[in-house]
PDB file of C-alpha atoms and ligand atoms in Angstrom:
ATOM      1  CA  MET A  27     126.288 205.763  75.648  1.00 61.00           C
ATOM      2  CA  SER A  28     129.919 206.561  76.375  1.00 81.00           C
ATOM      3  CA  SER A  29     131.316 207.297  79.794  1.00 93.00           C
ATOM      4  CA  LEU A  30     131.509 210.721  81.392  1.00 96.00           C
ATOM      5  CA  LYS A  31     134.635 211.591  83.373  1.00 98.00           C
ATOM      6  CA  LYS A  32     135.468 214.499  85.643  1.00 98.00           C
ATOM      7  CA  ILE A  33     138.311 215.267  87.988  1.00 98.00           C
ATOM      8  CA  PHE A  34     138.277 217.688  90.940  1.00 98.00           C
ATOM      9  CA  PRO A  35     141.306 218.776  92.945  1.00 98.00           C
ATOM     10  CA  VAL A  36     141.065 218.097  96.690  1.00 98.00           C
ATOM     11  CA  ASN A  37     143.852 219.277  98.951  1.00 97.00           C
ATOM     12  CA  LYS A  38     144.992 219.058 102.530  1.00 97.00           C
ATOM     13  CA  LYS A  39     143.674 221.806 104.854  1.00 96.00           C
ATOM     14  CA  ASP A  40     141.482 223.264 102.103  1.00 95.00           C
ATOM     15  CA  PHE A  41     138.377 223.574 104.275  1.00 94.00           C
ATOM     16  CA  ILE A  42     137.115 226.458 102.154  1.00 93.00           C
ATOM     17  CA  HIS A  43     136.378 224.154  99.235  1.00 94.00           C
ATOM     18  CA  ALA A  44     135.488 221.114 101.329  1.00 95.00           C
ATOM     19  CA  GLY A  45     132.458 219.344  99.959  1.00 96.00           C
ATOM     20  CA  GLU A  46     132.351 221.259  96.678  1.00 96.00           C
ATOM     21  CA  ALA A  47     133.412 218.315  94.545  1.00 97.00           C
ATOM     22  CA  SER A  48     130.741 216.139  96.154  1.00 98.00           C
ATOM     23  CA  ILE A  49     128.079 218.803  95.698  1.00 97.00           C
ATOM     24  CA  TYR A  50     129.018 219.045  92.024  1.00 97.00           C
ATOM     25  CA  VAL A  51     128.856 215.260  91.682  1.00 98.00           C
ATOM     26  CA  LYS A  52     125.496 215.151  93.414  1.00 98.00           C
ATOM     27  CA  ASN A  53     124.012 217.804  91.125  1.00 97.00           C
ATOM     28  CA  LEU A  54     125.394 216.069  88.054  1.00 97.00           C
ATOM     29  CA  LEU A  55     123.955 212.687  89.080  1.00 98.00           C
ATOM     30  CA  LYS A  56     120.650 214.370  89.795  1.00 97.00           C
ATOM     31  CA  SER A  57     120.581 215.967  86.350  1.00 97.00           C
ATOM     32  CA  LEU A  58     121.185 212.503  84.862  1.00 96.00           C
ATOM     33  CA  GLN A  59     118.163 211.247  86.835  1.00 96.00           C
ATOM     34  CA  ILE A  60     120.118 208.618  88.709  1.00 96.00           C
ATOM     35  CA  ASP A  61     118.152 206.900  91.498  1.00 96.00           C
ATOM     36  CA  PRO A  62     118.062 209.250  94.555  1.00 96.00           C
ATOM     37  CA  LYS A  63     119.113 206.389  96.838  1.00 96.00           C
ATOM     38  CA  ILE A  64     122.309 205.975  94.844  1.00 97.00           C
ATOM     39  CA  ILE A  65     122.889 209.729  94.822  1.00 97.00           C
ATOM     40  CA  ARG A  66     122.521 209.702  98.598  1.00 97.00           C
ATOM     41  CA  ARG A  67     125.083 206.936  99.003  1.00 98.00           C
ATOM     42  CA  ALA A  68     127.521 208.508  96.538  1.00 98.00           C
ATOM     43  CA  SER A  69     127.171 211.863  98.329  1.00 97.00           C
ATOM     44  CA  ILE A  70     128.066 210.296 101.669  1.00 97.00           C
ATOM     45  CA  CYS A  71     131.077 208.553 100.136  1.00 98.00           C
ATOM     46  CA  GLY A  72     132.269 211.604  98.212  1.00 98.00           C
ATOM     47  CA  TYR A  73     131.991 213.833 101.248  1.00 98.00           C
ATOM     48  CA  GLU A  74     133.822 211.452 103.575  1.00 98.00           C
ATOM     49  CA  GLY A  75     136.520 210.889 100.957  1.00 98.00           C
ATOM     50  CA  GLU A  76     137.039 214.595 100.425  1.00 98.00           C
ATOM     51  CA  MET A  77     137.186 215.245 104.164  1.00 98.00           C
ATOM     52  CA  ASN A  78     139.794 212.525 104.642  1.00 98.00           C
ATOM     53  CA  VAL A  79     142.090 214.069 102.040  1.00 98.00           C
ATOM     54  CA  ILE A  80     141.565 217.516 103.599  1.00 98.00           C
ATOM     55  CA  MET A  81     142.119 216.376 107.197  1.00 97.00           C
ATOM     56  CA  HIS A  82     144.601 213.532 106.916  1.00 98.00           C
ATOM     57  CA  GLY A  83     145.907 213.413 103.335  1.00 98.00           C
ATOM     58  CA  GLY A  84     147.935 215.601 101.014  1.00 98.00           C
ATOM     59  CA  GLU A  85     147.474 216.900  97.514  1.00 98.00           C
ATOM     60  CA  GLY A  86     144.918 214.851  95.732  1.00 98.00           C
ATOM     61  CA  SER A  87     141.814 214.571  93.662  1.00 98.00           C
ATOM     62  CA  LEU A  88     138.365 213.145  93.379  1.00 98.00           C
ATOM     63  CA  PHE A  89     137.831 211.401  90.077  1.00 98.00           C
ATOM     64  CA  LEU A  90     134.312 210.648  88.887  1.00 98.00           C
ATOM     65  CA  GLU A  91     133.339 208.290  86.107  1.00 98.00           C
ATOM     66  CA  ILE A  92     129.751 207.709  85.070  1.00 97.00           C
ATOM     67  CA  ASN A  93     128.921 204.719  82.896  1.00 96.00           C
ATOM     68  CA  PRO A  94     125.469 203.460  81.870  1.00 94.00           C
ATOM     69  CA  ASP A  95     125.510 200.787  84.575  1.00 96.00           C
ATOM     70  CA  LYS A  96     127.660 202.333  87.306  1.00 97.00           C
ATOM     71  CA  VAL A  97     129.158 205.387  88.948  1.00 98.00           C
ATOM     72  CA  THR A  98     132.769 205.256  90.136  1.00 98.00           C
ATOM     73  CA  LEU A  99     134.445 207.559  92.661  1.00 98.00           C
ATOM     74  CA  ASP A 100     138.217 207.341  92.902  1.00 98.00           C
ATOM     75  CA  ILE A 101     139.715 209.563  95.586  1.00 98.00           C
ATOM     76  CA  SER A 102     143.467 209.687  95.990  1.00 98.00           C
ATOM     77  CA  ASP A 103     146.157 211.803  97.596  1.00 98.00           C
ATOM     78  CA  ASN A 104     149.926 211.864  97.985  1.00 98.00           C
ATOM     79  CA  GLY A 105     149.846 212.471 101.748  1.00 98.00           C
ATOM     80  CA  PRO A 106     151.301 210.486 104.653  1.00 98.00           C
ATOM     81  CA  GLY A 107     149.365 207.301 103.909  1.00 98.00           C
ATOM     82  CA  ILE A 108     147.833 204.896 106.410  1.00 98.00           C
ATOM     83  CA  GLU A 109     150.058 202.610 108.415  1.00 96.00           C
ATOM     84  CA  ASN A 110     147.425 200.089 109.481  1.00 97.00           C
ATOM     85  CA  ILE A 111     144.478 199.951 107.088  1.00 98.00           C
ATOM     86  CA  GLU A 112     142.607 197.327 109.113  1.00 98.00           C
ATOM     87  CA  LEU A 113     142.676 199.619 112.146  1.00 98.00           C
ATOM     88  CA  ALA A 114     141.711 202.684 110.085  1.00 98.00           C
ATOM     89  CA  MET A 115     138.652 200.809 108.793  1.00 98.00           C
ATOM     90  CA  LYS A 116     137.349 200.213 112.339  1.00 98.00           C
ATOM     91  CA  GLN A 117     134.286 202.217 113.330  1.00 97.00           C
ATOM     92  CA  GLY A 118     135.387 204.895 115.807  1.00 96.00           C
ATOM     93  CA  TYR A 119     139.099 204.772 115.028  1.00 98.00           C
ATOM     94  CA  SER A 120     140.476 208.220 114.281  1.00 98.00           C
ATOM     95  CA  THR A 121     143.797 210.031 114.499  1.00 98.00           C
ATOM     96  CA  ALA A 122     142.064 213.415 114.186  1.00 97.00           C
ATOM     97  CA  SER A 123     143.349 216.124 116.529  1.00 96.00           C
ATOM     98  CA  GLU A 124     141.387 217.490 119.466  1.00 96.00           C
ATOM     99  CA  ARG A 125     140.747 220.663 117.456  1.00 95.00           C
ATOM    100  CA  TYR A 126     139.206 218.730 114.549  1.00 96.00           C
ATOM    101  CA  ARG A 127     137.060 216.728 116.959  1.00 96.00           C
ATOM    102  CA  GLU A 128     135.644 219.893 118.494  1.00 95.00           C
ATOM    103  CA  LEU A 129     134.554 220.881 115.005  1.00 95.00           C
ATOM    104  CA  GLY A 130     132.603 217.647 114.655  1.00 97.00           C
ATOM    105  CA  PHE A 131     135.146 215.779 112.542  1.00 96.00           C
ATOM    106  CA  GLY A 132     137.104 212.722 113.605  1.00 96.00           C
ATOM    107  CA  ALA A 133     134.185 210.454 114.475  1.00 96.00           C
ATOM    108  CA  GLY A 134     136.100 207.587 112.925  1.00 97.00           C
ATOM    109  CA  MET A 135     133.087 206.794 110.783  1.00 97.00           C
ATOM    110  CA  GLY A 136     134.311 208.001 107.403  1.00 98.00           C
ATOM    111  CA  LEU A 137     135.941 204.892 106.010  1.00 98.00           C
ATOM    112  CA  PRO A 138     133.306 202.505 107.472  1.00 97.00           C
ATOM    113  CA  ASN A 139     130.531 204.709 106.032  1.00 97.00           C
ATOM    114  CA  MET A 140     132.249 204.692 102.634  1.00 98.00           C
ATOM    115  CA  LYS A 141     132.485 200.917 102.696  1.00 98.00           C
ATOM    116  CA  ASN A 142     128.865 200.474 103.811  1.00 98.00           C
ATOM    117  CA  ASN A 143     127.451 202.875 101.252  1.00 98.00           C
ATOM    118  CA  SER A 144     129.261 201.607  98.149  1.00 98.00           C
ATOM    119  CA  ASP A 145     128.678 198.413  96.174  1.00 98.00           C
ATOM    120  CA  GLU A 146     132.402 197.899  95.694  1.00 98.00           C
ATOM    121  CA  PHE A 147     135.048 199.394  97.934  1.00 98.00           C
ATOM    122  CA  ALA A 148     138.829 199.208  97.665  1.00 98.00           C
ATOM    123  CA  ILE A 149     141.460 201.041  99.668  1.00 98.00           C
ATOM    124  CA  GLU A 150     145.185 201.108  99.009  1.00 98.00           C
ATOM    125  CA  SER A 151     147.703 203.043 101.030  1.00 98.00           C
ATOM    126  CA  GLU A 152     151.413 203.161 101.570  1.00 97.00           C
ATOM    127  CA  LYS A 153     153.096 205.012 104.379  1.00 97.00           C
ATOM    128  CA  GLY A 154     154.841 208.110 103.064  1.00 96.00           C
ATOM    129  CA  LYS A 155     153.315 207.725  99.620  1.00 97.00           C
ATOM    130  CA  GLY A 156     149.596 208.281  99.836  1.00 98.00           C
ATOM    131  CA  THR A 157     146.138 206.788  99.866  1.00 98.00           C
ATOM    132  CA  ARG A 158     143.600 205.781  97.258  1.00 98.00           C
ATOM    133  CA  VAL A 159     139.966 204.813  97.835  1.00 98.00           C
ATOM    134  CA  GLN A 160     137.867 203.507  94.959  1.00 98.00           C
ATOM    135  CA  MET A 161     134.126 203.038  95.186  1.00 98.00           C
ATOM    136  CA  VAL A 162     131.600 201.743  92.697  1.00 98.00           C
ATOM    137  CA  PHE A 163     127.821 202.225  92.747  1.00 98.00           C
ATOM    138  CA  TYR A 164     125.693 200.129  90.413  1.00 98.00           C
ATOM    139  CA  THR A 165     122.873 202.161  88.951  1.00 96.00           C
ATOM    140  CA  GLY A 166     120.857 199.349  87.437  1.00 88.00           C
ATOM    141  CA  GLY A 167     121.130 200.873  83.973  1.00 78.00           C
ATOM    142  CA  GLY A 168     122.580 198.769  81.195  1.00 68.00           C
ATOM    143  CA  GLY A 169     122.633 200.946  78.132  1.00 51.00           C
ATOM    144  CA  HIS A 170     120.046 198.530  76.690  1.00 41.00           C
ATOM    145  CA  ALA A 171     116.572 197.810  78.008  1.00 37.00           C
ATOM    146  CA  GLY A 172     116.501 197.543  81.858  1.00 36.00           C
TER     147      GLY A 172
ATOM    148  CA  MET B   9     105.637 223.443 106.703  1.00 95.00           C
ATOM    149  CA  ILE B  10     108.004 225.832 104.982  1.00 97.00           C
ATOM    150  CA  VAL B  11     111.011 227.322 106.774  1.00 98.00           C
ATOM    151  CA  LYS B  12     109.589 230.815 106.703  1.00 98.00           C
ATOM    152  CA  GLU B  13     106.438 229.779 108.584  1.00 97.00           C
ATOM    153  CA  LEU B  14     108.475 228.140 111.322  1.00 97.00           C
ATOM    154  CA  VAL B  15     110.768 231.166 111.593  1.00 98.00           C
ATOM    155  CA  GLU B  16     107.725 233.361 112.101  1.00 97.00           C
ATOM    156  CA  LYS B  17     105.968 231.046 114.553  1.00 96.00           C
ATOM    157  CA  LEU B  18     109.027 230.632 116.763  1.00 97.00           C
ATOM    158  CA  ASN B  19     110.474 234.071 116.184  1.00 96.00           C
ATOM    159  CA  MET B  20     113.842 232.700 115.097  1.00 97.00           C
ATOM    160  CA  GLN B  21     116.647 234.884 113.813  1.00 98.00           C
ATOM    161  CA  VAL B  22     117.643 234.377 110.157  1.00 98.00           C
ATOM    162  CA  SER B  23     121.406 234.772 109.896  1.00 98.00           C
ATOM    163  CA  ALA B  24     121.839 233.915 106.191  1.00 98.00           C
ATOM    164  CA  GLY B  25     120.433 231.943 103.279  1.00 98.00           C
ATOM    165  CA  GLU B  26     117.196 233.957 102.992  1.00 98.00           C
ATOM    166  CA  LYS B  27     116.590 232.782  99.473  1.00 98.00           C
ATOM    167  CA  GLY B  28     115.946 229.279 100.812  1.00 98.00           C
ATOM    168  CA  LEU B  29     113.179 230.345 103.207  1.00 98.00           C
ATOM    169  CA  ASP B  30     110.534 228.667 101.082  1.00 98.00           C
ATOM    170  CA  ARG B  31     112.169 225.228 101.462  1.00 98.00           C
ATOM    171  CA  LYS B  32     109.899 222.581 102.885  1.00 97.00           C
ATOM    172  CA  ILE B  33     110.589 221.014 106.285  1.00 98.00           C
ATOM    173  CA  SER B  34     109.421 217.416 106.510  1.00 96.00           C
ATOM    174  CA  GLU B  35     111.822 216.002 109.096  1.00 97.00           C
ATOM    175  CA  GLY B  36     114.335 216.956 111.756  1.00 97.00           C
ATOM    176  CA  TYR B  37     117.725 215.914 113.026  1.00 98.00           C
ATOM    177  CA  CYS B  38     119.981 216.900 115.933  1.00 98.00           C
ATOM    178  CA  GLY B  39     123.706 216.249 115.807  1.00 98.00           C
ATOM    179  CA  ASP B  40     127.162 217.747 116.062  1.00 98.00           C
ATOM    180  CA  LEU B  41     129.242 214.863 114.716  1.00 97.00           C
ATOM    181  CA  LEU B  42     129.315 215.550 111.006  1.00 97.00           C
ATOM    182  CA  SER B  43     129.799 211.967 109.830  1.00 96.00           C
ATOM    183  CA  ASN B  44     126.804 210.883 111.863  1.00 97.00           C
ATOM    184  CA  VAL B  45     124.642 213.676 110.461  1.00 98.00           C
ATOM    185  CA  MET B  46     125.869 213.002 106.935  1.00 97.00           C
ATOM    186  CA  GLY B  47     125.044 209.327 107.246  1.00 95.00           C
ATOM    187  CA  LYS B  48     121.731 209.537 109.078  1.00 96.00           C
ATOM    188  CA  ALA B  49     119.878 212.826 108.646  1.00 97.00           C
ATOM    189  CA  PRO B  50     116.756 212.468 106.472  1.00 97.00           C
ATOM    190  CA  GLU B  51     116.161 214.621 103.391  1.00 96.00           C
ATOM    191  CA  GLY B  52     114.076 217.690 104.144  1.00 98.00           C
ATOM    192  CA  SER B  53     115.393 217.911 107.704  1.00 98.00           C
ATOM    193  CA  ILE B  54     115.707 220.968 109.797  1.00 98.00           C
ATOM    194  CA  TRP B  55     119.105 220.330 111.413  1.00 98.00           C
ATOM    195  CA  LEU B  56     119.895 221.510 114.943  1.00 98.00           C
ATOM    196  CA  THR B  57     123.596 221.777 115.762  1.00 98.00           C
ATOM    197  CA  VAL B  58     126.121 223.752 117.789  1.00 98.00           C
ATOM    198  CA  GLN B  59     128.689 223.631 114.976  1.00 98.00           C
ATOM    199  CA  THR B  60     129.266 227.052 113.419  1.00 98.00           C
ATOM    200  CA  HIS B  61     131.923 226.494 110.741  1.00 97.00           C
ATOM    201  CA  GLN B  62     131.399 226.517 106.986  1.00 97.00           C
ATOM    202  CA  ASN B  63     131.441 222.754 106.531  1.00 97.00           C
ATOM    203  CA  ILE B  64     127.926 222.461 107.980  1.00 98.00           C
ATOM    204  CA  VAL B  65     126.560 224.055 104.804  1.00 98.00           C
ATOM    205  CA  ALA B  66     128.121 221.366 102.588  1.00 98.00           C
ATOM    206  CA  VAL B  67     126.589 218.694 104.821  1.00 98.00           C
ATOM    207  CA  ALA B  68     123.176 220.355 104.606  1.00 98.00           C
ATOM    208  CA  VAL B  69     123.392 220.653 100.811  1.00 98.00           C
ATOM    209  CA  LEU B  70     124.537 217.070 100.341  1.00 97.00           C
ATOM    210  CA  ARG B  71     121.798 215.752 102.626  1.00 97.00           C
ATOM    211  CA  GLU B  72     119.203 217.984 100.928  1.00 97.00           C
ATOM    212  CA  MET B  73     118.206 219.542 104.219  1.00 98.00           C
ATOM    213  CA  ALA B  74     115.623 222.283 104.560  1.00 98.00           C
ATOM    214  CA  ALA B  75     117.545 224.491 106.989  1.00 98.00           C
ATOM    215  CA  ILE B  76     120.245 224.626 109.662  1.00 98.00           C
ATOM    216  CA  VAL B  77     119.611 225.989 113.158  1.00 98.00           C
ATOM    217  CA  ILE B  78     122.599 226.888 115.301  1.00 98.00           C
ATOM    218  CA  THR B  79     121.361 226.367 118.853  1.00 98.00           C
ATOM    219  CA  GLY B  80     122.710 227.389 122.243  1.00 96.00           C
ATOM    220  CA  GLY B  81     123.365 231.006 121.341  1.00 97.00           C
ATOM    221  CA  TYR B  82     126.424 230.418 119.158  1.00 97.00           C
ATOM    222  CA  GLU B  83     127.194 232.669 116.193  1.00 96.00           C
ATOM    223  CA  PRO B  84     128.097 231.316 112.736  1.00 98.00           C
ATOM    224  CA  ASP B  85     131.451 232.119 111.138  1.00 97.00           C
ATOM    225  CA  LYS B  86     131.369 234.696 108.341  1.00 97.00           C
ATOM    226  CA  GLU B  87     132.343 231.986 105.821  1.00 97.00           C
ATOM    227  CA  THR B  88     129.390 229.897 106.975  1.00 98.00           C
ATOM    228  CA  GLN B  89     127.012 232.763 106.254  1.00 98.00           C
ATOM    229  CA  GLU B  90     128.581 233.290 102.838  1.00 98.00           C
ATOM    230  CA  LYS B  91     128.223 229.627 101.936  1.00 97.00           C
ATOM    231  CA  ALA B  92     124.640 229.544 103.183  1.00 98.00           C
ATOM    232  CA  ASN B  93     123.829 232.547 100.990  1.00 98.00           C
ATOM    233  CA  LEU B  94     125.534 230.956  98.009  1.00 97.00           C
ATOM    234  CA  GLU B  95     123.729 227.642  98.413  1.00 97.00           C
ATOM    235  CA  GLY B  96     120.406 229.084  99.537  1.00 98.00           C
ATOM    236  CA  ILE B  97     120.324 227.101 102.767  1.00 98.00           C
ATOM    237  CA  PRO B  98     118.608 229.068 105.553  1.00 98.00           C
ATOM    238  CA  LEU B  99     120.916 229.503 108.525  1.00 98.00           C
ATOM    239  CA  LEU B 100     118.831 230.180 111.629  1.00 98.00           C
ATOM    240  CA  LEU B 101     119.849 231.103 115.157  1.00 98.00           C
ATOM    241  CA  TRP B 102     118.257 229.982 118.405  1.00 98.00           C
ATOM    242  CA  ASP B 103     119.461 231.137 121.814  1.00 97.00           C
ATOM    243  CA  GLY B 104     117.827 228.344 123.772  1.00 96.00           C
ATOM    244  CA  SER B 105     118.528 224.660 123.985  1.00 96.00           C
ATOM    245  CA  ALA B 106     118.181 222.116 121.190  1.00 97.00           C
ATOM    246  CA  PHE B 107     115.847 220.134 123.451  1.00 97.00           C
ATOM    247  CA  ASP B 108     113.444 223.005 123.840  1.00 97.00           C
ATOM    248  CA  LEU B 109     113.509 223.885 120.155  1.00 97.00           C
ATOM    249  CA  SER B 110     113.085 220.260 119.033  1.00 97.00           C
ATOM    250  CA  GLY B 111     110.005 219.905 121.179  1.00 96.00           C
ATOM    251  CA  GLN B 112     108.406 222.935 119.605  1.00 96.00           C
ATOM    252  CA  ILE B 113     109.326 222.007 116.036  1.00 97.00           C
ATOM    253  CA  TYR B 114     108.143 218.446 116.584  1.00 95.00           C
ATOM    254  CA  SER B 115     104.681 219.622 117.493  1.00 93.00           C
ATOM    255  CA  TYR B 116     104.439 221.422 114.153  1.00 92.00           C
ATOM    256  CA  ILE B 117     105.944 218.943 111.705  1.00 90.00           C
ATOM    257  CA  LYS B 118     105.390 215.522 113.252  1.00 84.00           C
ATOM    258  CA  ALA B 119     102.315 215.773 115.416  1.00 74.00           C
ATOM    259  CA  ALA B 120     100.374 217.887 112.917  1.00 63.00           C
TER     260      ALA B 120
HETATM  261  N1  ADP C  18     143.611 210.042 102.941  1.00 97.25           N
HETATM  262  C1  ADP C  18     144.136 209.672 104.103  1.00 97.25           C
HETATM  263  N2  ADP C  18     145.448 209.884 104.384  1.00 97.25           N
HETATM  264  C2  ADP C  18     145.988 209.522 105.554  1.00 97.25           C
HETATM  265  N3  ADP C  18     145.302 208.921 106.554  1.00 97.25           N
HETATM  266  C3  ADP C  18     143.986 208.691 106.360  1.00 97.25           C
HETATM  267  C4  ADP C  18     143.341 209.038 105.125  1.00 97.25           C
HETATM  268  N4  ADP C  18     142.046 208.657 105.215  1.00 97.25           N
HETATM  269  C5  ADP C  18     141.892 208.098 106.437  1.00 97.25           C
HETATM  270  N5  ADP C  18     143.062 208.098 107.119  1.00 97.25           N
HETATM  271  C6  ADP C  18     143.289 207.548 108.474  1.00 97.25           C
HETATM  272  O1  ADP C  18     142.229 206.656 108.792  1.00 97.25           O
HETATM  273  C7  ADP C  18     141.583 207.106 109.999  1.00 97.25           C
HETATM  274  C8  ADP C  18     140.110 206.753 109.965  1.00 97.25           C
HETATM  275  O2  ADP C  18     139.461 207.472 108.920  1.00 97.25           O
HETATM  276  P1  ADP C  18     137.892 207.748 109.033  1.00 97.25           P
HETATM  277  O3  ADP C  18     137.196 206.430 109.228  1.00 97.25           O
HETATM  278  O4  ADP C  18     137.468 208.536 107.860  1.00 97.25           O
HETATM  279  O5  ADP C  18     137.734 208.572 110.371  1.00 97.25           O
HETATM  280  P2  ADP C  18     138.104 210.108 110.700  1.00 97.25           P
HETATM  281  O6  ADP C  18     138.327 210.814 109.408  1.00 97.25           O
HETATM  282  O7  ADP C  18     136.908 210.584 111.439  1.00 97.25           O
HETATM  283  O8  ADP C  18     139.335 210.085 111.545  1.00 97.25           O
HETATM  284  C9  ADP C  18     141.893 208.568 110.087  1.00 97.25           C
HETATM  285  O9  ADP C  18     141.800 209.066 111.384  1.00 97.25           O
HETATM  286  C10 ADP C  18     143.317 208.617 109.546  1.00 97.25           C
HETATM  287  O10 ADP C  18     144.242 208.207 110.538  1.00 97.25           O
HETATM  288 MG1   MG C  19     137.132 210.616 107.830  1.00 97.25          MG
END
């Protein structure tokens, strides 16, 4: 089985389309009969990643790759970047505005939730250049038996 | 219990997403912080929130929720209704408090 790849644009302030890429990914994984627990985790990660690009990032995309043994989400944007990644990864840390917080965003749980719900997590960011978060979910498939 | 039965029992207002009224409610969740709801709400939940903007529909779809109830007498944005219709997620309105509504729903779905 070869790999399946898809790319979805995700852009700053685009609240109208927020979550659509993740909903598409979820439906696709479901149609491929991936374990619901993995779909749940990938949905959480996709959603949080999309919201970060929309709230804090710039122009970007969510890239999905499905292989027999794993699902990869690679979310990147060319926005302002993150100055202190260690701080950004802390539960509860958020630079979201008061307005965003009133809307229920800015809990500072996005990046920690993405890390906790993926099997592999990597974040790269450079101030003024952008941010990239890569997450891998192992599906237990191997292409062969088991 | 399906959403429609609960709507009838409690005389709730259906604001949008009618085509999802036959979804099954098996759980419930209350929350206004979207990351918390996204991370913790069980599948099949009826979700009580005071948030009214369109992003709540994406959260409900991704978490495979049964329905959203906007409590406290707030009105959903037009975009939220449109999304709920598109996705078939019932968007219900409740004038009273989340506490009061939770208690009533609990007696139907958990204590049954
Ligand atoms: N794509 C991004 N571009 C710029 N900054 C980001 C990006 N993603 C996250 N951040 C920064 O990391 C912080 C923590 O992110 P997160 O844990 O998702 O919490 P929240 O989104 O609720 O603020 C954000 O407040 C923001 O300062
Ligand atoms: Mg976030």
